XYZ file of C-alpha atoms in Angstrom:
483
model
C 34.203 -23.902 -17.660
C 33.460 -22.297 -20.775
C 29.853 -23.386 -20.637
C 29.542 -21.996 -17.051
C 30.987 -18.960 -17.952
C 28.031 -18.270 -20.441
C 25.354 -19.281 -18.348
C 26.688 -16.331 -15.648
C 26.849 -13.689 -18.269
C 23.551 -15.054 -19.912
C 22.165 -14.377 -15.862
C 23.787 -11.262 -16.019
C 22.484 -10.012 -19.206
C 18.686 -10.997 -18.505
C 19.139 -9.688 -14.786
C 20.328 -5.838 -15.987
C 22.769 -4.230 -19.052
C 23.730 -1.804 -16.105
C 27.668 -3.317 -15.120
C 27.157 -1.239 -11.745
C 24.539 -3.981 -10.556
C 24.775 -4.186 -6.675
C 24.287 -8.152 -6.261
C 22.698 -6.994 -2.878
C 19.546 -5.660 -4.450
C 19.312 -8.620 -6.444
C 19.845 -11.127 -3.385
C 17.248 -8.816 -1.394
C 14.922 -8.896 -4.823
C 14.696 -12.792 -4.906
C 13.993 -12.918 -1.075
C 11.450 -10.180 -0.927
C 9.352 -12.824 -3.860
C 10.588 -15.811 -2.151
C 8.535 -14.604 0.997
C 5.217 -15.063 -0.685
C 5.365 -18.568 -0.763
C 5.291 -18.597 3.500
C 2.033 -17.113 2.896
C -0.282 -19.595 0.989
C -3.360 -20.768 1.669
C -4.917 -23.472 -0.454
C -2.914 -26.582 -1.698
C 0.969 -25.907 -2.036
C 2.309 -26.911 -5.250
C 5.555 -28.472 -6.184
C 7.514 -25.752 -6.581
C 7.318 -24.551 -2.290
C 10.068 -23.230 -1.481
C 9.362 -23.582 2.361
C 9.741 -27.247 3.603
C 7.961 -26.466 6.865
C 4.834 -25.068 5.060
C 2.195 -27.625 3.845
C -1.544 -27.400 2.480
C -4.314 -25.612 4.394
C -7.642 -23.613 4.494
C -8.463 -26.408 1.798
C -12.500 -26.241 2.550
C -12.471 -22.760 2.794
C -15.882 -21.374 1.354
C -17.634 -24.419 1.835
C -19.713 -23.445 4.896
C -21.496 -21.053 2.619
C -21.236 -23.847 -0.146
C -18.240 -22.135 -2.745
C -14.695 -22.587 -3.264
C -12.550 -19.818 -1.523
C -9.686 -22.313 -1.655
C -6.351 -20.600 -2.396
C -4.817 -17.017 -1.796
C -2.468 -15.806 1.205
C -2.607 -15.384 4.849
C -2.042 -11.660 5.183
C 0.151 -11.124 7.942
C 1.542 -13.745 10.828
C -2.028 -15.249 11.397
C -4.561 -17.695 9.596
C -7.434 -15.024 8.015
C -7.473 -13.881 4.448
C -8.427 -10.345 4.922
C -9.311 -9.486 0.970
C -9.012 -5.931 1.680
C -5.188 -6.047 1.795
C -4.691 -8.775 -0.417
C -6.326 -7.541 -3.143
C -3.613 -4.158 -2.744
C -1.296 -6.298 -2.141
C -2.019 -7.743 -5.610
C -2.306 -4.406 -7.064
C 1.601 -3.654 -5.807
C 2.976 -6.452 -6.915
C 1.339 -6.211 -10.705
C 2.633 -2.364 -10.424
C 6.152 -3.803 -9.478
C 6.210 -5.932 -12.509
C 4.688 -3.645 -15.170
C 6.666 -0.356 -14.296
C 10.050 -2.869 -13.089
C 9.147 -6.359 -15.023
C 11.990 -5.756 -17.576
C 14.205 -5.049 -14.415
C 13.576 -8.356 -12.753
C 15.351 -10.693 -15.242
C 15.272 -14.071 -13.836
C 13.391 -12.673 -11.175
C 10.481 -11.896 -13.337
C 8.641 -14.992 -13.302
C 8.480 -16.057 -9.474
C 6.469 -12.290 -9.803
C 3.920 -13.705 -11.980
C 3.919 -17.206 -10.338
C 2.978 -14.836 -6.962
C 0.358 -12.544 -8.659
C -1.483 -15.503 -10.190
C -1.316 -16.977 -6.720
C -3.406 -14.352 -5.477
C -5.464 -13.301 -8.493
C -7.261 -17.101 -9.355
C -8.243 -16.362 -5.616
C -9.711 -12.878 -6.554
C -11.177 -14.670 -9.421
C -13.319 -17.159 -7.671
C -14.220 -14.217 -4.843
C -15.561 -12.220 -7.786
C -17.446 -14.798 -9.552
C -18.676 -17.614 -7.279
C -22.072 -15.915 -6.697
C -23.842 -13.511 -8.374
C -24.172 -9.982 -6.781
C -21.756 -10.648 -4.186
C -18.215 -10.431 -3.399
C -16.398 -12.441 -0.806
C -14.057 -10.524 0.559
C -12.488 -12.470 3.519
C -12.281 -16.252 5.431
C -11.594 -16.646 9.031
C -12.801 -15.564 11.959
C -10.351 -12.869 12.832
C -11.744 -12.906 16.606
C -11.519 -16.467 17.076
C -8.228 -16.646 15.278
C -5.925 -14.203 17.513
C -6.927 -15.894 20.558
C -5.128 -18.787 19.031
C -1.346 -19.868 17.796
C -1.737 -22.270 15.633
C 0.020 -22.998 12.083
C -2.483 -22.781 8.802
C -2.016 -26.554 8.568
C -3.138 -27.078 12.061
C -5.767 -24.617 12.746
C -9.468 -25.217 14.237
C -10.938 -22.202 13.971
C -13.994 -21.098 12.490
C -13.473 -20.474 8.371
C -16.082 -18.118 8.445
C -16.894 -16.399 5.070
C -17.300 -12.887 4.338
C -19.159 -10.743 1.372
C -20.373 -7.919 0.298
C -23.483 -7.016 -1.685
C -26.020 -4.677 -2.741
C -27.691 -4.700 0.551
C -24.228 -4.623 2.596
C -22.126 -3.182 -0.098
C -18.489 -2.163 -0.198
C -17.267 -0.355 -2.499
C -14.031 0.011 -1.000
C -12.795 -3.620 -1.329
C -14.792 -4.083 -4.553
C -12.729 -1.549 -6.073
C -9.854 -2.560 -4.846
C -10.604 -6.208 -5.774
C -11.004 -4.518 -9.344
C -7.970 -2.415 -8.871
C -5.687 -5.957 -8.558
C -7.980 -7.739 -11.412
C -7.214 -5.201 -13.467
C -3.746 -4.378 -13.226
C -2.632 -8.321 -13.109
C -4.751 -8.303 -16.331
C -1.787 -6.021 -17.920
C 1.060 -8.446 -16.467
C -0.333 -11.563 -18.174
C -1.623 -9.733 -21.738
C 1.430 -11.139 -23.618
C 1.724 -14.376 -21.648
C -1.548 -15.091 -20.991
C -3.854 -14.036 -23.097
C -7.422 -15.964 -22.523
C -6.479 -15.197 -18.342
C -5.600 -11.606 -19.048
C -9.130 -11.040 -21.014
C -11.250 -12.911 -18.098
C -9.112 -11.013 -15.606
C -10.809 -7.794 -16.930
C -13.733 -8.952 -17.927
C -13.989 -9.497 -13.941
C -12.177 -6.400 -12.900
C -15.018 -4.549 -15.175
C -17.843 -6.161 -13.420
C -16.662 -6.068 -9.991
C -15.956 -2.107 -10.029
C -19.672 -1.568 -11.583
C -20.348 -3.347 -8.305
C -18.447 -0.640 -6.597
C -20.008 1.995 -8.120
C -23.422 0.936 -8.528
C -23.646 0.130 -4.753
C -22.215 2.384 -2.501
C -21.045 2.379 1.701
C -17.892 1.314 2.764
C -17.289 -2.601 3.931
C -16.764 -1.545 7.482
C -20.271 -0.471 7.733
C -21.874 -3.255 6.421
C -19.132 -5.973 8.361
C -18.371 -4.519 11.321
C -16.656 -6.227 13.529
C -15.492 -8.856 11.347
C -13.297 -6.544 9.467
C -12.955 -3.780 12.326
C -10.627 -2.742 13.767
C -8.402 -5.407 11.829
C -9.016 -3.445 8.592
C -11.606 -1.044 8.649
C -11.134 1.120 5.965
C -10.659 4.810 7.913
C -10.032 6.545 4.729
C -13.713 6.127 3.457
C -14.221 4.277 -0.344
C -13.879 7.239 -2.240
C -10.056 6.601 -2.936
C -10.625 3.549 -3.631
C -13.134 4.691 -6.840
C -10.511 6.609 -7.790
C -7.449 3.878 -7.395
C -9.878 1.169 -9.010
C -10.741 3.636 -11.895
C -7.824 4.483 -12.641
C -6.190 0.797 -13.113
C -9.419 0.379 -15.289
C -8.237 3.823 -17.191
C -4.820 2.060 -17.819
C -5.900 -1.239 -18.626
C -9.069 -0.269 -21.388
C -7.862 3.239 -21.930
C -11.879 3.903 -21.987
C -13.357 7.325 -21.793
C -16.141 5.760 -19.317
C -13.127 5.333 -16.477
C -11.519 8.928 -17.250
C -15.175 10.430 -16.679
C -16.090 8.958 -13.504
C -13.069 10.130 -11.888
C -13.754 13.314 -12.909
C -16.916 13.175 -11.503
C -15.475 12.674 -8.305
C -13.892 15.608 -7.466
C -10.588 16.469 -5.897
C -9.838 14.235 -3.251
C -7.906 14.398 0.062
C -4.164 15.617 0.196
C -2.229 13.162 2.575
C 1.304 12.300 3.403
C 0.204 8.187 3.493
C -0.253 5.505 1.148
C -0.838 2.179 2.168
C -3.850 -0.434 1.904
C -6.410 1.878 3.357
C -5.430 5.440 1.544
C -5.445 5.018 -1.784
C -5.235 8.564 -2.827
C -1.531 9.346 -3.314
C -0.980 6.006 -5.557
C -3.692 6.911 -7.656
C -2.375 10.586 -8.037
C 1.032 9.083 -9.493
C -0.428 6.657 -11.353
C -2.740 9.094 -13.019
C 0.404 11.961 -13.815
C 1.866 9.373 -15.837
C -0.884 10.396 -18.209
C -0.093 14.066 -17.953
C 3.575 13.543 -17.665
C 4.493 10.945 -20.340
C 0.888 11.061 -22.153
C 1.144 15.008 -22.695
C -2.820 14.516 -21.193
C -3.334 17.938 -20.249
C -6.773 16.769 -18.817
C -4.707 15.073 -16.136
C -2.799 17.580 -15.000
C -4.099 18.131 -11.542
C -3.015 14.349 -10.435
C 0.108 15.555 -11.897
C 0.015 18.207 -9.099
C -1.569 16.613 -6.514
C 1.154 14.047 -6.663
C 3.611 16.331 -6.537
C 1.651 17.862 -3.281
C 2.213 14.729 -1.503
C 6.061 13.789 -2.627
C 6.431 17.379 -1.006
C 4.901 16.374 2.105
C 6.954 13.033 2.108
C 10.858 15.402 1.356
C 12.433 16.244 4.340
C 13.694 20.188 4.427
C 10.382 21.456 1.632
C 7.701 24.045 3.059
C 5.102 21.591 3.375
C 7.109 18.785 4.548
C 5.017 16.736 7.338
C 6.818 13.693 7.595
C 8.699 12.726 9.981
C 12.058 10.725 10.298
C 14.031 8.723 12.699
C 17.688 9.966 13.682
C 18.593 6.997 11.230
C 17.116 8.761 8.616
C 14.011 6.364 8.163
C 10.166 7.497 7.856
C 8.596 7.194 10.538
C 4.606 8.009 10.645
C 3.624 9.009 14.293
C 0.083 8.852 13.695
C -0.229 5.055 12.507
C 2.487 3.668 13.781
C 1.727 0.027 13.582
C 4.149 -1.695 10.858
C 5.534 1.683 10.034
C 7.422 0.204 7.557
C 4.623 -0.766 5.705
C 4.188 3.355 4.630
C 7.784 3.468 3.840
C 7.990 0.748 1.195
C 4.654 2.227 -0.160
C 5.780 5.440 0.111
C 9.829 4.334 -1.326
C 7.515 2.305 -4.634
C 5.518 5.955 -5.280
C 9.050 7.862 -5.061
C 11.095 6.097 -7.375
C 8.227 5.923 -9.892
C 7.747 9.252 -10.597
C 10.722 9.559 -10.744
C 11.389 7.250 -13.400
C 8.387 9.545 -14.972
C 10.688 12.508 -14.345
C 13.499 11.171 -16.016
C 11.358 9.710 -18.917
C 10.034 13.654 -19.926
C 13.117 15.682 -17.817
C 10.333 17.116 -15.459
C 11.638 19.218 -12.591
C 9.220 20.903 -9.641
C 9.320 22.786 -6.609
C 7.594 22.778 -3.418
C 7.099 26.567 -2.801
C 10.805 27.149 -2.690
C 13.714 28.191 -5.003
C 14.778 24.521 -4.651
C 14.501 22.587 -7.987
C 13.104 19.149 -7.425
C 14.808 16.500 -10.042
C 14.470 12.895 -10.278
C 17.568 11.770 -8.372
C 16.145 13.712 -5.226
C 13.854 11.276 -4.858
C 15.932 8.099 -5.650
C 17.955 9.325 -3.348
C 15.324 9.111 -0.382
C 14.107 5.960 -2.010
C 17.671 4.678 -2.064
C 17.814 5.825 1.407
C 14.913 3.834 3.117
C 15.630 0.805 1.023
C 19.259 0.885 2.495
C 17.980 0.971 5.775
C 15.716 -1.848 5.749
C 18.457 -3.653 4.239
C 21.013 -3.047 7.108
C 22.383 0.660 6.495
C 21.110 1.602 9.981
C 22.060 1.961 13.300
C 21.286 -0.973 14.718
C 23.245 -2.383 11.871
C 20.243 -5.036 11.039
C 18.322 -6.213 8.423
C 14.450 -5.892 8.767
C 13.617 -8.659 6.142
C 14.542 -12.206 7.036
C 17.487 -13.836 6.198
C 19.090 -11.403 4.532
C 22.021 -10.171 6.013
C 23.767 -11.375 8.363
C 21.832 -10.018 11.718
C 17.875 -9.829 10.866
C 14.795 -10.534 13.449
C 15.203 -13.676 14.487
C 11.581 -13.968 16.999
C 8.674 -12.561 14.371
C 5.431 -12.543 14.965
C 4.303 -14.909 12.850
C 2.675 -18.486 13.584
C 3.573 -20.722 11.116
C 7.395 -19.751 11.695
C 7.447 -19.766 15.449
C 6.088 -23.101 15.247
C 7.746 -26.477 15.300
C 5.798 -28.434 11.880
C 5.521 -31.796 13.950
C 3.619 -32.808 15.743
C 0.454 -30.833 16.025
C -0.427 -28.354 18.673
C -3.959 -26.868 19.370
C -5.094 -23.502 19.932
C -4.263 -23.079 23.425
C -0.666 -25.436 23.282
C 0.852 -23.312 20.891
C 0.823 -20.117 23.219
C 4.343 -21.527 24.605
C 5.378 -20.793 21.239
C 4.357 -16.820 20.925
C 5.657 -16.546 24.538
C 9.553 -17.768 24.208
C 12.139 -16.358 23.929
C 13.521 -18.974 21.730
C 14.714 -17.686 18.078
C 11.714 -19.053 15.618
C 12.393 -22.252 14.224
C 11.315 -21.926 11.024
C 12.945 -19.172 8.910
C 10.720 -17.092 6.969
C 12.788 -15.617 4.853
C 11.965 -12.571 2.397
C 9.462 -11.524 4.785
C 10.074 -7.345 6.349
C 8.489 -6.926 9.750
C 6.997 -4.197 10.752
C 10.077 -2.205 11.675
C 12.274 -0.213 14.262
C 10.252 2.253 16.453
C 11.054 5.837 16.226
C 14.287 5.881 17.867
C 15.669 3.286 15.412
C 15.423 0.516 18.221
C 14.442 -3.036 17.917
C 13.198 -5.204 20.595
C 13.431 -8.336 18.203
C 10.206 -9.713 20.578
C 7.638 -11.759 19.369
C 4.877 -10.372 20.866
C 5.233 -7.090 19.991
C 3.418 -7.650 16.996
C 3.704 -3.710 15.752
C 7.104 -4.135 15.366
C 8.346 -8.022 14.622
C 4.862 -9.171 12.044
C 5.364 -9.286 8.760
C 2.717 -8.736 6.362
C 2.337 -9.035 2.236
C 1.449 -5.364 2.390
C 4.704 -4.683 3.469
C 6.574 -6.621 1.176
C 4.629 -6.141 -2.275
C 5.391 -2.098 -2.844
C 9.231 -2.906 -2.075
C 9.611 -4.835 -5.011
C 9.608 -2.327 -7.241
C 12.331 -0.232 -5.986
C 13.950 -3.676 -5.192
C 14.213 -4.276 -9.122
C 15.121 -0.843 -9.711
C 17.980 -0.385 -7.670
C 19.024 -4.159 -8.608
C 19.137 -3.024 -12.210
C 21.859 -0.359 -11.355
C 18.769 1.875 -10.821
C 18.146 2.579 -14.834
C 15.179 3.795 -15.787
């Protein structure tokens, strides 16, 4: 008894020092990780945590003769779309170096799911020279189909860019992720950390050297999937500023100079860069005392004004429920919120780190807990504080979607059904068989309801986008939400 006793409190101890640690948070931390492993590609290891998952995409890149084995399906179908994978990667690195010390036990099924995803990046980056794969599957082909990874026969067709089709936008994303996961694994990795930026270093000279969006140059592979609408420019920014953090080299702090101010939204997600790269650049101004930094210091504080409900500028919207709810892309809405909820709670842990206060063009004094308590807010909701009195993430809770849009889960494993057969199994009604659990759909529409239908994919698919920003706030709050 003794001994058990210990090993609790030694779990406590690692997990937080706070004694107010909601177990919830911590339940809803190990899930939103755990979710990850439903997404591999490549050869599953021994530690899968999801029986009903096996090996796949195993000879992907070999119809243009490289290894692209490895990485995650990005949503409920079979493609690797690098675009949000590598921000995906980017979140989840962000999550563990601003939250890492947060995650306790926690902590190392992060890095087990960023290396997952950046020896992928690795081999996109350096399997040829002057060109960057950037995706595998034919996304055409592939959602005319319902087929699990392990089953699928559709075309693995390969995707780069180059100097002659560039894209800067995924390149610098791609060295956005390199080069953030390169700060996650500099004390536990070394030799990986140093090849991580060695790559993340070449890949954004890539991006700069060579400029036009992806879209342009890939069309309809990519579009309307994931075009990127918001242009590269952000991206320049977001990748040079991970580059900033990681090498701390004048080079990086120059070229985003020399881009200018850039645009002044009320989004962040895989496409719009702009507002992550604001916060992540006022830490330098805000903690740094870099007073050459001080308009990302403002222009983040622009958009958390635009995200508050009740400032001047406020231009978001919310459900009666009190959740975000963007009107103008509102596919996966929750996918902004989670962004949105990671961006909020770390400036505010800047906040609280220098006791920094703001306005928004009002006599009303912005402090740090006003924006936990919107983050706390949305996070509560997709847990269950709502008014449908559901979860949105998978098994947790006790009432959570139950029909997602997602092949692999609405799939019996055995025996093996084709392209066409495994339509029956989008079209049921039948709960999925296979729980994916960890994994937040998409989300309520904007009267808090929930058709918990399989086929509407804008509300019931989950994606890695979704999940990777919410583990940040995840750790925070299950720390007691100490900063």
């Amino acid at each position: 008894m003794t001994s058990l006793f210990f090993l609790v409190f030694l779990f406590s101890s690692l997990l937080t020092p706070n004694v107010d640690a909601s177990p919830i948070y911590i339940e809803a931390l190990s899930k939103s990780l755990l979710f990850f492993h439903g997404q591999r590609s490549g050869p599953l290891p021994t530690d899968q945590q999801f029986s009903w998952r096996a090996s796949s995409g195993l000879s992907d890149g070999s119809s243009a003769n490289v290894d692209l084995v490895g990485g995650y399906y990005t949503e409920g179908d079979n493609v690797k779309h690098n675009f949000p994978m590598a921000f995906t990667t980017t979140m989840l690195s962000w999550s563990t170096l601003e939250y890492g010390e947060q995650m306790g036990t926690e902590l190392q099924n992060a890095l087990v799911n960023i290396r997952w995803a950046t020896d992928y990046l690795l081999k996109c980056a350096t399997a040829t020279p002057e060109k960057l794969y950037v995706g595998v599957g034919d996304p055409n082909a592939d959602h005319k189909c319902w087929e699990r990874p392990e089953d699928m026969d559709t075309p693995r067709t390969v995707y780069s860019v180059s100097p002659s089709n560039p894209g800067s936008d995924v390149a610098a994303e791609t060295a956005a992720a390199l080069a953030a996961a390169s700060m996650v694994f500099k004390e536990v990795d070394s030799a990986y950390s140093l090849l991580l930026l060695a790559t993340a270093k070449n890949v954004m000279q890539f991006a700069i050297k060579y400029r036009g969006s992806y879209s342009d140059s890939l069309s309809s592979s990519v579009c309307p999937f994931y075009c990127s609408y918001s242009g590269y420019k952000d991206e320049l920014m977001w990748g040079a500023a991970w580059l900033l953090k990681a090498t701390d080299d004048s080079y990086y702090k120059n070229f985003i100079q020399s881009l200018g101010g850039g645009d002044q939204p009320d989004i962040f997600n895989w496409d719009n860069k702009y507002a992550g790269a604001y916060v992540l650049l006022s830490q330098r101004a805000l903690v740094n005392n870099d007073n050459t930094f001080e308009q990302y210091k403002l222009e983040a504080e622009s958009f958390i004004c635009k995200i508050l409900p009740n400032t001047p500028s406020s231009s978001t919207s919310y459900t009666p429920g009190g959740l975000m709810y963007n009107y103008k892309l509102p596919q996966s809405n929750l996918q902004h919120v989670t962004a949105i909820t990671f961006l909020l709670t770390t400036y505010a842990k800047y906040m609280k780190a220098t006791q920094h206060t703001f306005n928004c063009g009002n006599s009303v004094n912005i402090v740090p807990d006003t924006l936990i308590s919107l983050s706390k807010q949305q996070v509560d909701y997709i847990l269950g504080e709502n008014p449908a009195k559901m979860s949105y993430m998978v098994g947790y809770g006790t009432s959570f979607p139950m029909r997602i849009h997602h092949r692999g889960s609405s799939i019996p494993s055995q025996p093996h059904f084709s392209c066409a057969d495994g339509l029956q199994f989008l079209n049921t009604s039948n709960p999925n068989p296979n729980i994916l659990t960890g994994a937040i759909v998409g989300g309520p529409n904007e009267k808090d309801a929930y058709a918990d239908n399989r086929e509407d994919f804008i509300q019931s698919e989950p994606t890695t986008y979704i999940n990777a920003p919410f583990v940040g706030p995840l750790a925070y709050f299950a720390s007691g939400g100490s900063a």
